[in-house]
Protein backbone atom coordinates (compact mmCIF):
# COMPACT_ATOMS: atom_id res chain seq x y z
CA UNK A 1 0.00 0.00 0.00
CA UNK A 2 1.39 3.40 -0.97
CA UNK A 3 1.51 5.81 1.95
CA UNK A 4 3.18 9.13 2.62
CA UNK A 5 6.12 7.26 4.13
CA UNK A 6 6.61 4.87 1.19
CA UNK A 7 9.78 5.75 -0.71
CA UNK A 8 8.93 6.44 -4.32
CA UNK A 9 12.51 6.56 -5.64
CA UNK A 10 12.44 2.89 -6.56
CA UNK A 11 9.14 3.05 -8.47
CA UNK A 12 9.91 2.64 -12.15
CA UNK A 13 7.74 4.70 -14.53
CA UNK A 14 4.46 2.92 -15.30
CA UNK A 15 5.84 -0.29 -13.82
CA UNK A 16 2.34 -1.78 -13.60
CA UNK A 17 2.03 -1.85 -17.39
CA UNK A 18 5.64 -2.71 -18.23
CA UNK A 19 6.46 -5.57 -15.89
CA UNK A 20 4.83 -8.74 -14.64
CA UNK A 21 3.97 -9.06 -10.98
CA UNK A 22 6.98 -11.31 -10.42
CA UNK A 23 9.28 -8.60 -11.81
CA UNK A 24 8.18 -5.89 -9.35
CA UNK A 25 10.36 -4.74 -6.50
CA UNK A 26 8.97 -4.49 -2.97
CA UNK A 27 7.96 -0.82 -3.20
CA UNK A 28 6.27 -1.34 -6.56
CA UNK A 29 4.39 -4.34 -5.18
CA UNK A 30 3.16 -2.37 -2.20
CA UNK A 31 2.27 0.64 -4.37
CA UNK A 32 -0.15 -1.49 -6.40
CA UNK A 33 -2.44 -1.87 -3.40
CA UNK A 34 -5.30 0.62 -3.57
CA UNK A 35 -6.00 0.23 0.14
CA UNK A 36 -9.62 -0.82 -0.31
CA UNK A 37 -9.32 -3.49 2.39
CA UNK A 38 -11.63 -5.95 0.63
CA UNK A 39 -9.07 -8.75 0.82
CA UNK A 40 -9.29 -8.46 4.63
CA UNK A 41 -13.00 -9.22 4.72
CA UNK A 42 -14.22 -12.66 5.73
CA UNK A 43 -15.39 -14.42 2.61
CA UNK A 44 -16.87 -17.75 1.66
CA UNK A 45 -14.82 -19.43 -1.04
CA UNK A 46 -15.88 -22.81 -2.37
CA UNK A 47 -13.35 -24.93 -4.23
CA UNK A 48 -14.19 -27.77 -6.58
CA UNK A 49 -12.53 -31.19 -6.35
CA UNK A 50 -9.48 -29.82 -8.23
CA UNK A 51 -9.08 -26.91 -5.82
CA UNK A 52 -10.31 -24.40 -8.40
CA UNK A 53 -12.48 -21.47 -7.34
CA UNK A 54 -15.36 -20.11 -9.38
CA UNK A 55 -14.97 -16.41 -8.65
CA UNK A 56 -18.66 -15.86 -9.39
CA UNK A 57 -19.58 -18.01 -6.39
CA UNK A 58 -17.37 -16.18 -3.87
CA UNK A 59 -19.37 -14.37 -1.21
CA UNK A 60 -17.89 -11.47 0.74
CA UNK A 61 -19.17 -10.42 4.14
CA UNK A 62 -18.81 -7.03 5.79
CA UNK A 63 -16.89 -8.73 8.62
CA UNK A 64 -13.22 -7.74 8.72
CA UNK A 65 -10.13 -9.32 10.18
CA UNK A 66 -9.50 -8.50 13.82
CA UNK A 67 -6.56 -6.28 12.81
CA UNK A 68 -8.64 -4.06 10.54
CA UNK A 69 -9.54 -0.60 11.74
CA UNK A 70 -13.08 -0.49 10.35
CA UNK A 71 -13.23 3.29 10.61
CA UNK A 72 -10.14 3.96 8.49
CA UNK A 73 -10.12 0.73 6.46
CA UNK A 74 -6.44 0.07 7.22
CA UNK A 75 -4.71 -2.81 8.95
CA UNK A 76 -3.49 -1.81 12.40
CA UNK A 77 -0.37 -4.02 12.12
CA UNK A 78 0.20 -4.38 8.38
CA UNK A 79 3.95 -5.03 8.44
CA UNK A 80 3.70 -7.61 11.24
CA UNK A 81 0.18 -8.89 10.60
CA UNK A 82 1.15 -12.55 10.32
CA UNK A 83 2.53 -12.47 13.85
CA UNK A 84 -1.00 -11.62 15.03
CA UNK A 85 -2.98 -13.55 12.41
CA UNK A 86 -0.85 -16.50 11.22
CA UNK A 87 -3.33 -17.49 8.51
CA UNK A 88 -3.43 -13.99 7.00
CA UNK A 89 -2.93 -14.55 3.28
CA UNK A 90 0.37 -13.20 2.01
CA UNK A 91 -0.39 -12.13 -1.53
CA UNK A 92 2.42 -13.05 -3.93
CA UNK A 93 2.81 -13.24 -7.69
CA UNK A 94 3.05 -17.03 -7.44
CA UNK A 95 -0.30 -17.27 -5.62
CA UNK A 96 -2.22 -15.06 -8.07
CA UNK A 97 -3.60 -17.89 -10.24
CA UNK A 98 -5.47 -19.12 -7.14
CA UNK A 99 -6.60 -15.70 -5.99
CA UNK A 100 -9.13 -14.71 -8.62
CA UNK A 101 -11.56 -14.17 -5.75
CA UNK A 102 -9.92 -10.78 -5.25
CA UNK A 103 -12.22 -7.87 -6.18
CA UNK A 104 -12.49 -6.98 -9.84
CA UNK A 105 -10.91 -3.58 -9.18
CA UNK A 106 -7.86 -5.08 -7.41
CA UNK A 107 -4.70 -3.84 -9.12
CA UNK A 108 -2.87 -7.12 -8.45
CA UNK A 109 -5.61 -9.09 -10.17
CA UNK A 110 -5.87 -6.57 -13.01
CA UNK A 111 -2.11 -6.54 -13.70
CA UNK A 112 -2.06 -10.35 -13.53
CA UNK A 113 -4.86 -10.48 -16.12
CA UNK A 114 -3.23 -7.84 -18.36
CA UNK A 115 -5.87 -5.21 -17.61
CA UNK A 116 -5.40 -1.49 -16.98
CA UNK A 117 -5.55 -0.01 -13.50
CA UNK A 118 -8.84 1.65 -12.54
CA UNK A 119 -8.85 5.35 -13.48
CA UNK A 120 -9.06 6.30 -9.80
CA UNK A 121 -5.92 4.39 -8.74
CA UNK A 122 -3.35 6.50 -6.86
CA UNK A 123 -0.62 5.52 -9.30
CA UNK A 124 -2.64 7.25 -12.03
CA UNK A 125 -4.15 10.21 -10.18
CA UNK A 126 -1.04 10.84 -8.05
CA UNK A 127 -3.40 12.55 -5.62
CA UNK A 128 -4.60 10.66 -2.53
CA UNK A 129 -7.60 12.94 -1.98
CA UNK A 130 -8.84 12.54 -5.55
CA UNK A 131 -8.26 8.80 -5.38
CA UNK A 132 -10.23 8.48 -2.14
CA UNK A 133 -13.08 10.61 -3.52
CA UNK A 134 -13.26 8.58 -6.72
CA UNK A 135 -13.06 5.27 -4.85
CA UNK A 136 -15.91 6.41 -2.61
CA UNK A 137 -17.95 7.47 -5.65
CA UNK A 138 -17.30 4.04 -7.21
CA UNK A 139 -18.44 2.32 -3.99
CA UNK A 140 -14.96 0.84 -3.41
CA UNK A 141 -13.47 0.27 0.03
CA UNK A 142 -14.49 -1.04 3.41
CA UNK A 143 -13.75 2.02 5.57
CA UNK A 144 -16.83 2.92 7.59
CA UNK A 145 -18.85 -0.09 6.49
CA UNK A 146 -17.29 -3.14 8.05
CA UNK A 147 -17.41 -4.71 11.50
CA UNK A 148 -14.72 -6.65 13.30
CA UNK A 149 -14.73 -10.41 13.53
CA UNK A 150 -13.77 -10.18 17.21
CA UNK A 151 -16.50 -11.82 19.27
CA UNK A 152 -18.64 -12.72 16.26
CA UNK A 153 -19.95 -16.25 15.83
CA UNK A 154 -19.68 -18.17 12.58
CA UNK A 155 -23.47 -18.21 12.41
CA UNK A 156 -23.67 -14.44 12.67
CA UNK A 157 -20.98 -13.99 10.01
CA UNK A 158 -23.03 -16.09 7.60
CA UNK A 159 -25.83 -13.51 7.82
CA UNK A 160 -23.52 -10.64 6.84
CA UNK A 161 -22.94 -11.41 3.13
CA UNK A 162 -22.77 -8.19 1.08
CA UNK A 163 -23.01 -7.44 -2.61
CA UNK A 164 -20.77 -4.36 -2.77
CA UNK A 165 -17.58 -6.37 -3.40
CA UNK A 166 -17.44 -8.07 -6.78
CA UNK A 167 -14.79 -10.72 -7.55
Coordinates of N, CA, C and O in Angstrom, one line a residue:
X1 N 0.8 -1.2 0.0 CA 0.0 0.0 0.0 C 0.9 1.2 0.0 O 1.8 1.3 0.8
X2 N 0.6 2.2 -0.9 CA 1.4 3.4 -1.0 C 0.9 4.4 0.1 O -0.3 4.6 0.2
X3 N 1.8 4.8 0.9 CA 1.5 5.8 2.0 C 2.5 7.0 1.8 O 3.4 6.9 1.0
X4 N 2.3 8.0 2.6 CA 3.2 9.1 2.6 C 4.6 8.7 3.0 O 5.5 9.4 2.6
X5 N 4.8 7.7 3.7 CA 6.1 7.3 4.1 C 6.8 6.2 3.2 O 7.9 5.9 3.4
X6 N 6.1 5.8 2.1 CA 6.6 4.9 1.2 C 7.6 5.6 0.3 O 7.2 6.5 -0.4
X7 N 8.8 5.1 0.2 CA 9.8 5.8 -0.7 C 9.4 5.5 -2.1 O 9.0 4.4 -2.5
X8 N 9.4 6.6 -2.9 CA 8.9 6.4 -4.3 C 10.1 6.4 -5.3 O 9.9 6.2 -6.5
X9 N 11.3 6.5 -4.8 CA 12.5 6.6 -5.6 C 12.6 5.3 -6.4 O 13.1 5.3 -7.6
X10 N 12.2 4.2 -5.9 CA 12.4 2.9 -6.6 C 11.2 2.5 -7.4 O 11.2 1.3 -7.9
X11 N 10.3 3.4 -7.6 CA 9.1 3.0 -8.5 C 9.5 3.4 -9.9 O 9.7 4.6 -10.2
X12 N 9.6 2.4 -10.7 CA 9.9 2.6 -12.1 C 8.7 3.2 -12.9 O 7.6 2.9 -12.5
X13 N 8.9 4.1 -13.8 CA 7.7 4.7 -14.5 C 6.8 3.6 -15.1 O 7.2 2.7 -15.7
X14 N 5.5 3.8 -14.8 CA 4.5 2.9 -15.3 C 4.8 1.4 -15.2 O 4.5 0.6 -16.1
X15 N 5.4 1.1 -14.1 CA 5.8 -0.3 -13.8 C 4.7 -1.3 -14.0 O 4.9 -2.4 -14.4
X16 N 3.5 -0.9 -13.6 CA 2.3 -1.8 -13.6 C 2.0 -2.2 -15.0 O 1.4 -3.3 -15.2
X17 N 2.3 -1.5 -16.0 CA 2.0 -1.8 -17.4 C 3.3 -2.4 -18.1 O 3.1 -2.9 -19.3
X18 N 4.4 -2.3 -17.5 CA 5.6 -2.7 -18.2 C 6.3 -4.0 -17.7 O 7.1 -4.6 -18.4
X19 N 5.8 -4.4 -16.5 CA 6.5 -5.6 -15.9 C 5.4 -6.5 -15.4 O 4.3 -6.1 -15.1
X20 N 5.7 -7.8 -15.3 CA 4.8 -8.7 -14.6 C 4.9 -8.6 -13.1 O 5.9 -8.0 -12.6
X21 N 4.0 -9.1 -12.4 CA 4.0 -9.1 -11.0 C 5.3 -9.6 -10.4 O 5.8 -9.1 -9.4
X22 N 5.8 -10.7 -11.0 CA 7.0 -11.3 -10.4 C 8.2 -10.5 -10.7 O 9.3 -10.7 -10.0
X23 N 8.1 -9.5 -11.5 CA 9.3 -8.6 -11.8 C 9.3 -7.3 -11.0 O 10.2 -6.5 -11.1
X24 N 8.3 -7.1 -10.1 CA 8.2 -5.9 -9.3 C 9.1 -6.0 -8.1 O 9.2 -7.0 -7.5
X25 N 9.6 -4.8 -7.8 CA 10.4 -4.7 -6.5 C 9.4 -4.5 -5.4 O 8.2 -4.4 -5.6
X26 N 9.9 -4.6 -4.1 CA 9.0 -4.5 -3.0 C 8.1 -3.2 -3.0 O 6.9 -3.3 -2.7
X27 N 8.7 -2.1 -3.2 CA 8.0 -0.8 -3.2 C 6.9 -0.8 -4.3 O 5.8 -0.2 -4.1
X28 N 7.2 -1.3 -5.5 CA 6.3 -1.3 -6.6 C 5.1 -2.3 -6.2 O 3.9 -1.9 -6.4
X29 N 5.4 -3.4 -5.6 CA 4.4 -4.3 -5.2 C 3.4 -3.7 -4.2 O 2.2 -3.7 -4.4
X30 N 4.0 -3.0 -3.2 CA 3.2 -2.4 -2.2 C 2.4 -1.2 -2.8 O 1.2 -0.9 -2.4
X31 N 2.9 -0.5 -3.8 CA 2.3 0.6 -4.4 C 1.1 0.2 -5.2 O 0.2 1.0 -5.5
X32 N 1.0 -1.0 -5.6 CA -0.1 -1.5 -6.4 C -1.4 -1.5 -5.6 O -2.5 -1.4 -6.1
X33 N -1.3 -1.8 -4.3 CA -2.4 -1.9 -3.4 C -3.2 -0.5 -3.4 O -2.6 0.5 -3.1
X34 N -4.5 -0.6 -3.6 CA -5.3 0.6 -3.6 C -5.8 0.9 -2.2 O -6.4 1.9 -1.9
X35 N -5.6 0.0 -1.2 CA -6.0 0.2 0.1 C -7.5 0.0 0.4 O -8.0 0.5 1.4
X36 N -8.2 -0.7 -0.5 CA -9.6 -0.8 -0.3 C -10.0 -1.7 0.9 O -11.0 -1.5 1.5
X37 N -9.1 -2.6 1.2 CA -9.3 -3.5 2.4 C -10.2 -4.7 2.1 O -10.4 -5.5 3.0
X38 N -10.7 -4.9 0.9 CA -11.6 -6.0 0.6 C -11.0 -7.3 0.9 O -11.7 -8.3 1.2
X39 N -9.7 -7.4 0.6 CA -9.1 -8.7 0.8 C -9.1 -9.1 2.3 O -8.9 -10.3 2.6
X40 N -9.3 -8.2 3.2 CA -9.3 -8.5 4.6 C -10.7 -8.8 5.2 O -10.9 -8.9 6.4
X41 N -11.7 -8.8 4.3 CA -13.0 -9.2 4.7 C -13.1 -10.7 4.8 O -12.5 -11.4 4.0
X42 N -13.9 -11.2 5.7 CA -14.2 -12.7 5.7 C -15.1 -13.0 4.5 O -16.0 -12.2 4.1
X43 N -14.7 -14.0 3.8 CA -15.4 -14.4 2.6 C -15.6 -15.9 2.6 O -14.9 -16.7 3.2
X44 N -16.6 -16.3 1.8 CA -16.9 -17.7 1.7 C -16.4 -18.1 0.3 O -16.9 -17.6 -0.7
X45 N -15.4 -19.0 0.2 CA -14.8 -19.4 -1.0 C -15.0 -20.9 -1.2 O -14.4 -21.7 -0.3
X46 N -15.7 -21.4 -2.1 CA -15.9 -22.8 -2.4 C -14.9 -23.3 -3.5 O -14.8 -22.6 -4.5
X47 N -14.2 -24.3 -3.2 CA -13.4 -24.9 -4.2 C -14.0 -26.2 -4.8 O -14.6 -26.9 -4.0
X48 N -13.7 -26.5 -6.0 CA -14.2 -27.8 -6.6 C -13.2 -28.9 -6.2 O -12.2 -28.6 -5.5
X49 N -13.4 -30.1 -6.7 CA -12.5 -31.2 -6.3 C -11.1 -31.0 -6.8 O -10.2 -31.6 -6.3
X50 N -10.8 -30.1 -7.8 CA -9.5 -29.8 -8.2 C -8.8 -28.6 -7.5 O -7.7 -28.3 -7.8
X51 N -9.6 -28.1 -6.5 CA -9.1 -26.9 -5.8 C -9.3 -25.6 -6.5 O -8.8 -24.6 -6.1
X52 N -10.0 -25.6 -7.6 CA -10.3 -24.4 -8.4 C -11.5 -23.7 -7.8 O -12.4 -24.3 -7.2
X53 N -11.4 -22.3 -7.9 CA -12.5 -21.5 -7.3 C -13.2 -20.8 -8.5 O -12.6 -20.2 -9.4
X54 N -14.5 -20.9 -8.4 CA -15.4 -20.1 -9.4 C -15.6 -18.7 -8.7 O -16.3 -18.6 -7.8
X55 N -14.9 -17.7 -9.3 CA -15.0 -16.4 -8.6 C -16.4 -15.9 -8.6 O -16.7 -15.0 -7.7
X56 N -17.3 -16.3 -9.4 CA -18.7 -15.9 -9.4 C -19.4 -16.4 -8.2 O -20.5 -15.9 -7.9
X57 N -18.9 -17.4 -7.5 CA -19.6 -18.0 -6.4 C -19.0 -17.5 -5.1 O -19.5 -17.9 -4.0
X58 N -18.0 -16.7 -5.1 CA -17.4 -16.2 -3.9 C -18.3 -15.2 -3.2 O -18.9 -14.3 -3.9
X59 N -18.5 -15.3 -1.9 CA -19.4 -14.4 -1.2 C -18.5 -13.6 -0.2 O -17.9 -14.2 0.7
X60 N -18.6 -12.3 -0.2 CA -17.9 -11.5 0.7 C -18.9 -11.1 1.8 O -20.1 -10.9 1.6
X61 N -18.4 -11.0 3.0 CA -19.2 -10.4 4.1 C -18.7 -9.0 4.4 O -17.6 -8.6 3.9
X62 N -19.3 -8.3 5.3 CA -18.8 -7.0 5.8 C -18.0 -7.2 7.1 O -17.8 -6.2 7.8
X63 N -17.6 -8.4 7.4 CA -16.9 -8.7 8.6 C -15.4 -8.7 8.3 O -15.0 -9.5 7.4
X64 N -14.6 -7.9 9.0 CA -13.2 -7.7 8.7 C -12.4 -8.5 9.7 O -12.8 -8.7 10.9
X65 N -11.2 -8.8 9.3 CA -10.1 -9.3 10.2 C -10.0 -8.5 11.5 O -10.2 -7.3 11.4
X66 N -9.6 -9.2 12.5 CA -9.5 -8.5 13.8 C -8.5 -7.4 13.8 O -8.6 -6.5 14.7
X67 N -7.6 -7.3 12.9 CA -6.6 -6.3 12.8 C -7.0 -5.0 12.0 O -6.4 -4.0 12.1
X68 N -8.1 -5.2 11.4 CA -8.6 -4.1 10.5 C -9.3 -3.0 11.4 O -10.1 -3.3 12.3
X69 N -8.9 -1.7 11.1 CA -9.5 -0.6 11.7 C -10.7 -0.3 10.8 O -10.5 0.2 9.7
X70 N -11.9 -0.6 11.2 CA -13.1 -0.5 10.4 C -13.5 1.0 10.1 O -14.2 1.2 9.1
X71 N -13.0 1.9 10.9 CA -13.2 3.3 10.6 C -12.4 3.8 9.5 O -12.8 4.4 8.5
X72 N -11.1 3.5 9.5 CA -10.1 4.0 8.5 C -10.0 3.0 7.3 O -9.6 3.4 6.2
X73 N -10.3 1.7 7.5 CA -10.1 0.7 6.5 C -8.7 0.3 6.3 O -8.3 -0.3 5.3
X74 N -7.8 0.5 7.3 CA -6.4 0.1 7.2 C -6.1 -0.9 8.3 O -6.6 -0.8 9.4
X75 N -5.2 -1.8 8.0 CA -4.7 -2.8 9.0 C -3.9 -2.1 10.0 O -3.1 -1.2 9.7
X76 N -4.2 -2.5 11.3 CA -3.5 -1.8 12.4 C -2.1 -2.3 12.6 O -1.3 -1.6 13.3
X77 N -1.7 -3.4 12.0 CA -0.4 -4.0 12.1 C 0.1 -4.6 10.8 O 0.5 -5.7 10.7
X78 N 0.0 -3.8 9.7 CA 0.2 -4.4 8.4 C 1.5 -5.1 8.3 O 1.6 -6.2 7.8
X79 N 2.6 -4.4 8.6 CA 4.0 -5.0 8.4 C 4.2 -6.3 9.2 O 5.0 -7.1 8.8
X80 N 3.5 -6.4 10.4 CA 3.7 -7.6 11.2 C 2.4 -8.4 11.4 O 2.3 -9.2 12.4
X81 N 1.5 -8.3 10.5 CA 0.2 -8.9 10.6 C 0.2 -10.4 10.8 O -0.6 -10.9 11.5
X82 N 1.1 -11.1 10.2 CA 1.1 -12.5 10.3 C 1.6 -13.0 11.7 O 1.4 -14.2 12.1
X83 N 2.2 -12.1 12.5 CA 2.5 -12.5 13.9 C 1.3 -12.5 14.7 O 1.2 -13.3 15.6
X84 N 0.3 -11.7 14.3 CA -1.0 -11.6 15.0 C -2.0 -12.6 14.4 O -2.8 -13.2 15.2
X85 N -2.0 -12.7 13.1 CA -3.0 -13.6 12.4 C -2.2 -14.5 11.5 O -1.9 -14.1 10.3
X86 N -1.7 -15.6 12.0 CA -0.8 -16.5 11.2 C -1.4 -17.0 9.9 O -0.7 -17.2 8.9
X87 N -2.7 -17.0 9.8 CA -3.3 -17.5 8.5 C -3.7 -16.3 7.6 O -4.3 -16.5 6.6
X88 N -3.2 -15.1 7.9 CA -3.4 -14.0 7.0 C -2.7 -14.3 5.7 O -1.6 -14.8 5.6
X89 N -3.5 -14.2 4.6 CA -2.9 -14.5 3.3 C -1.9 -13.5 2.9 O -2.1 -12.3 2.8
X90 N -0.7 -14.0 2.6 CA 0.4 -13.2 2.0 C 0.3 -13.3 0.5 O 0.5 -14.3 -0.1
X91 N -0.2 -12.2 -0.1 CA -0.4 -12.1 -1.5 C 1.0 -12.1 -2.2 O 1.8 -11.3 -1.9
X92 N 1.2 -13.0 -3.1 CA 2.4 -13.1 -3.9 C 2.1 -13.3 -5.4 O 1.0 -13.8 -5.7
X93 N 3.0 -13.0 -6.3 CA 2.8 -13.2 -7.7 C 2.5 -14.7 -8.0 O 1.7 -15.1 -8.8
X94 N 3.2 -15.6 -7.2 CA 3.1 -17.0 -7.4 C 1.7 -17.5 -7.0 O 1.1 -18.5 -7.6
X95 N 1.0 -16.9 -6.1 CA -0.3 -17.3 -5.6 C -1.4 -16.7 -6.5 O -2.6 -17.1 -6.3
X96 N -1.1 -15.7 -7.3 CA -2.2 -15.1 -8.1 C -3.1 -16.0 -8.8 O -4.4 -15.7 -8.9
X97 N -2.7 -17.0 -9.5 CA -3.6 -17.9 -10.2 C -4.7 -18.4 -9.4 O -5.8 -18.7 -9.8
X98 N -4.5 -18.6 -8.1 CA -5.5 -19.1 -7.1 C -6.2 -18.0 -6.3 O -6.9 -18.3 -5.4
X99 N -6.0 -16.8 -6.8 CA -6.6 -15.7 -6.0 C -7.5 -14.8 -6.8 O -7.7 -13.6 -6.6
X100 N -8.2 -15.5 -7.8 CA -9.1 -14.7 -8.6 C -10.4 -14.3 -7.9 O -11.2 -13.6 -8.4
X101 N -10.5 -14.6 -6.6 CA -11.6 -14.2 -5.7 C -11.3 -12.7 -5.3 O -12.3 -12.1 -4.8
X102 N -10.1 -12.2 -5.6 CA -9.9 -10.8 -5.3 C -10.9 -9.9 -6.0 O -11.4 -10.3 -7.1
X103 N -11.2 -8.7 -5.5 CA -12.2 -7.9 -6.2 C -11.8 -7.5 -7.6 O -10.6 -7.4 -7.9
X104 N -12.8 -7.3 -8.4 CA -12.5 -7.0 -9.8 C -11.7 -5.7 -10.0 O -10.9 -5.6 -11.0
X105 N -11.7 -4.8 -9.1 CA -10.9 -3.6 -9.2 C -9.5 -3.7 -8.6 O -8.7 -2.8 -8.8
X106 N -9.2 -4.9 -8.0 CA -7.9 -5.1 -7.4 C -6.7 -5.0 -8.4 O -6.7 -5.7 -9.5
X107 N -5.8 -4.1 -8.2 CA -4.7 -3.8 -9.1 C -3.8 -5.1 -9.3 O -3.4 -5.3 -10.4
X108 N -3.7 -5.9 -8.3 CA -2.9 -7.1 -8.5 C -3.6 -8.1 -9.4 O -2.9 -8.6 -10.4
X109 N -4.8 -8.2 -9.3 CA -5.6 -9.1 -10.2 C -5.6 -8.5 -11.6 O -5.5 -9.2 -12.6
X110 N -5.8 -7.2 -11.7 CA -5.9 -6.6 -13.0 C -4.5 -6.7 -13.8 O -4.5 -7.0 -14.9
X111 N -3.4 -6.4 -13.1 CA -2.1 -6.5 -13.7 C -1.9 -8.0 -14.1 O -1.4 -8.3 -15.2
X112 N -2.2 -8.9 -13.2 CA -2.1 -10.3 -13.5 C -2.8 -10.7 -14.8 O -2.3 -11.5 -15.6
X113 N -4.0 -10.2 -15.0 CA -4.9 -10.5 -16.1 C -4.6 -9.6 -17.3 O -5.2 -9.7 -18.3
X114 N -3.6 -8.7 -17.2 CA -3.2 -7.8 -18.4 C -4.2 -6.7 -18.6 O -4.3 -6.1 -19.7
X115 N -4.9 -6.3 -17.5 CA -5.9 -5.2 -17.6 C -5.3 -3.9 -17.1 O -4.3 -3.9 -16.3
X116 N -5.8 -2.8 -17.4 CA -5.4 -1.5 -17.0 C -5.8 -1.3 -15.5 O -6.8 -1.9 -15.1
X117 N -5.1 -0.4 -14.8 CA -5.5 0.0 -13.5 C -6.8 0.8 -13.6 O -7.1 1.5 -14.6
X118 N -7.7 0.8 -12.5 CA -8.8 1.6 -12.5 C -8.4 3.1 -12.6 O -7.4 3.5 -12.1
X119 N -9.2 3.9 -13.3 CA -8.9 5.3 -13.5 C -8.6 6.1 -12.2 O -7.8 7.0 -12.1
X120 N -9.2 5.6 -11.1 CA -9.1 6.3 -9.8 C -7.8 5.9 -9.0 O -7.5 6.4 -8.0
X121 N -7.1 4.9 -9.5 CA -5.9 4.4 -8.7 C -4.9 5.5 -8.5 O -4.6 6.3 -9.3
X122 N -4.3 5.5 -7.3 CA -3.4 6.5 -6.9 C -2.2 6.6 -7.8 O -1.6 7.7 -8.0
X123 N -1.7 5.5 -8.4 CA -0.6 5.5 -9.3 C -0.9 6.3 -10.6 O 0.0 6.8 -11.2
X124 N -2.2 6.5 -10.9 CA -2.6 7.2 -12.0 C -3.0 8.7 -11.7 O -2.6 9.6 -12.3
X125 N -3.7 8.9 -10.6 CA -4.1 10.2 -10.2 C -3.0 11.0 -9.5 O -3.0 12.2 -9.6
X126 N -2.1 10.2 -8.8 CA -1.0 10.8 -8.0 C -1.5 11.8 -7.0 O -0.8 12.8 -6.6
X127 N -2.8 11.7 -6.6 CA -3.4 12.6 -5.6 C -4.3 11.7 -4.7 O -5.3 11.2 -5.1
X128 N -3.9 11.5 -3.5 CA -4.6 10.7 -2.5 C -6.0 11.1 -2.3 O -6.9 10.3 -2.2
X129 N -6.3 12.4 -2.2 CA -7.6 12.9 -2.0 C -8.5 12.6 -3.1 O -9.6 12.1 -3.0
X130 N -8.0 12.9 -4.4 CA -8.8 12.5 -5.6 C -9.1 11.0 -5.6 O -10.2 10.6 -5.9
X131 N -8.1 10.2 -5.4 CA -8.3 8.8 -5.4 C -9.3 8.4 -4.4 O -10.2 7.6 -4.7
X132 N -9.2 8.9 -3.2 CA -10.2 8.5 -2.1 C -11.6 8.9 -2.5 O -12.6 8.2 -2.4
X133 N -11.8 10.1 -3.1 CA -13.1 10.6 -3.5 C -13.6 9.7 -4.6 O -14.8 9.4 -4.6
X134 N -12.8 9.4 -5.6 CA -13.3 8.6 -6.7 C -13.6 7.1 -6.3 O -14.5 6.5 -6.8
X135 N -12.8 6.6 -5.4 CA -13.1 5.3 -4.9 C -14.4 5.3 -4.1 O -15.2 4.4 -4.3
X136 N -14.6 6.3 -3.3 CA -15.9 6.4 -2.6 C -17.1 6.5 -3.6 O -18.1 5.8 -3.4
X137 N -16.9 7.3 -4.6 CA -17.9 7.5 -5.7 C -18.2 6.2 -6.4 O -19.3 5.9 -6.8
X138 N -17.2 5.3 -6.5 CA -17.3 4.0 -7.2 C -17.7 2.9 -6.3 O -17.8 1.8 -6.6
X139 N -18.0 3.3 -5.0 CA -18.4 2.3 -4.0 C -17.4 1.3 -3.7 O -17.6 0.1 -3.5
X140 N -16.1 1.7 -3.7 CA -15.0 0.8 -3.4 C -14.4 1.1 -2.0 O -14.2 2.3 -1.7
X141 N -14.1 0.1 -1.3 CA -13.5 0.3 0.0 C -14.4 -0.1 1.2 O -15.6 0.0 1.1
X142 N -13.7 -0.6 2.3 CA -14.5 -1.0 3.4 C -14.5 0.0 4.6 O -15.3 -0.3 5.5
X143 N -13.8 1.0 4.5 CA -13.8 2.0 5.6 C -15.2 2.5 5.9 O -15.9 2.9 5.0
X144 N -15.5 2.4 7.2 CA -16.8 2.9 7.6 C -18.0 2.0 7.3 O -19.1 2.3 7.7
X145 N -17.7 0.8 6.7 CA -18.9 -0.1 6.5 C -18.5 -1.5 6.7 O -19.1 -2.4 6.2
X146 N -17.6 -1.8 7.6 CA -17.3 -3.1 8.0 C -17.4 -3.2 9.6 O -17.4 -2.2 10.3
X147 N -17.4 -4.4 10.1 CA -17.4 -4.7 11.5 C -16.3 -5.7 11.8 O -15.9 -6.5 10.9
X148 N -15.8 -5.7 13.0 CA -14.7 -6.6 13.3 C -15.2 -8.1 13.6 O -16.4 -8.2 14.0
X149 N -14.4 -9.0 13.3 CA -14.7 -10.4 13.5 C -14.7 -10.8 15.0 O -15.2 -11.8 15.4
X150 N -14.0 -9.9 15.8 CA -13.8 -10.2 17.2 C -15.1 -10.4 17.9 O -16.0 -9.5 17.9
X151 N -15.3 -11.5 18.5 CA -16.5 -11.8 19.3 C -17.7 -12.2 18.4 O -18.8 -12.5 19.0
X152 N -17.5 -12.4 17.1 CA -18.6 -12.7 16.3 C -18.7 -14.2 16.0 O -17.6 -14.8 15.7
X153 N -19.8 -14.8 16.1 CA -19.9 -16.2 15.8 C -20.0 -16.5 14.3 O -20.3 -15.6 13.5
X154 N -19.6 -17.8 14.0 CA -19.7 -18.2 12.6 C -21.1 -18.0 12.0 O -21.3 -17.6 10.9
X155 N -22.1 -18.3 12.8 CA -23.5 -18.2 12.4 C -23.8 -16.8 12.1 O -24.5 -16.5 11.1
X156 N -23.4 -15.8 12.9 CA -23.7 -14.4 12.7 C -23.0 -14.0 11.4 O -23.5 -13.2 10.6
X157 N -21.7 -14.4 11.2 CA -21.0 -14.0 10.0 C -21.7 -14.4 8.7 O -21.7 -13.7 7.8
X158 N -22.3 -15.6 8.8 CA -23.0 -16.1 7.6 C -24.2 -15.2 7.2 O -24.6 -15.2 6.0
X159 N -24.7 -14.4 8.1 CA -25.8 -13.5 7.8 C -25.4 -12.2 7.3 O -26.2 -11.3 7.0
X160 N -24.1 -12.0 7.2 CA -23.5 -10.6 6.8 C -22.9 -10.6 5.4 O -22.0 -9.8 5.2
X161 N -23.4 -11.4 4.5 CA -22.9 -11.4 3.1 C -23.4 -10.1 2.5 O -24.5 -9.6 2.7
X162 N -22.5 -9.5 1.7 CA -22.8 -8.2 1.1 C -22.6 -8.3 -0.4 O -22.0 -9.3 -0.9
X163 N -23.1 -7.4 -1.2 CA -23.0 -7.4 -2.6 C -22.2 -6.2 -3.2 O -22.2 -6.0 -4.4
X164 N -21.5 -5.5 -2.3 CA -20.8 -4.4 -2.8 C -19.3 -4.7 -3.0 O -18.5 -3.8 -3.3
X165 N -18.9 -5.9 -3.0 CA -17.6 -6.4 -3.4 C -17.8 -7.4 -4.5 O -18.5 -8.4 -4.3
X166 N -17.2 -7.2 -5.7 CA -17.4 -8.1 -6.8 C -16.1 -8.7 -7.2 O -15.2 -8.0 -7.6
X167 N -16.0 -10.0 -7.1 CA -14.8 -10.7 -7.6 C -14.6 -10.6 -9.1 O -15.5 -10.3 -9.8

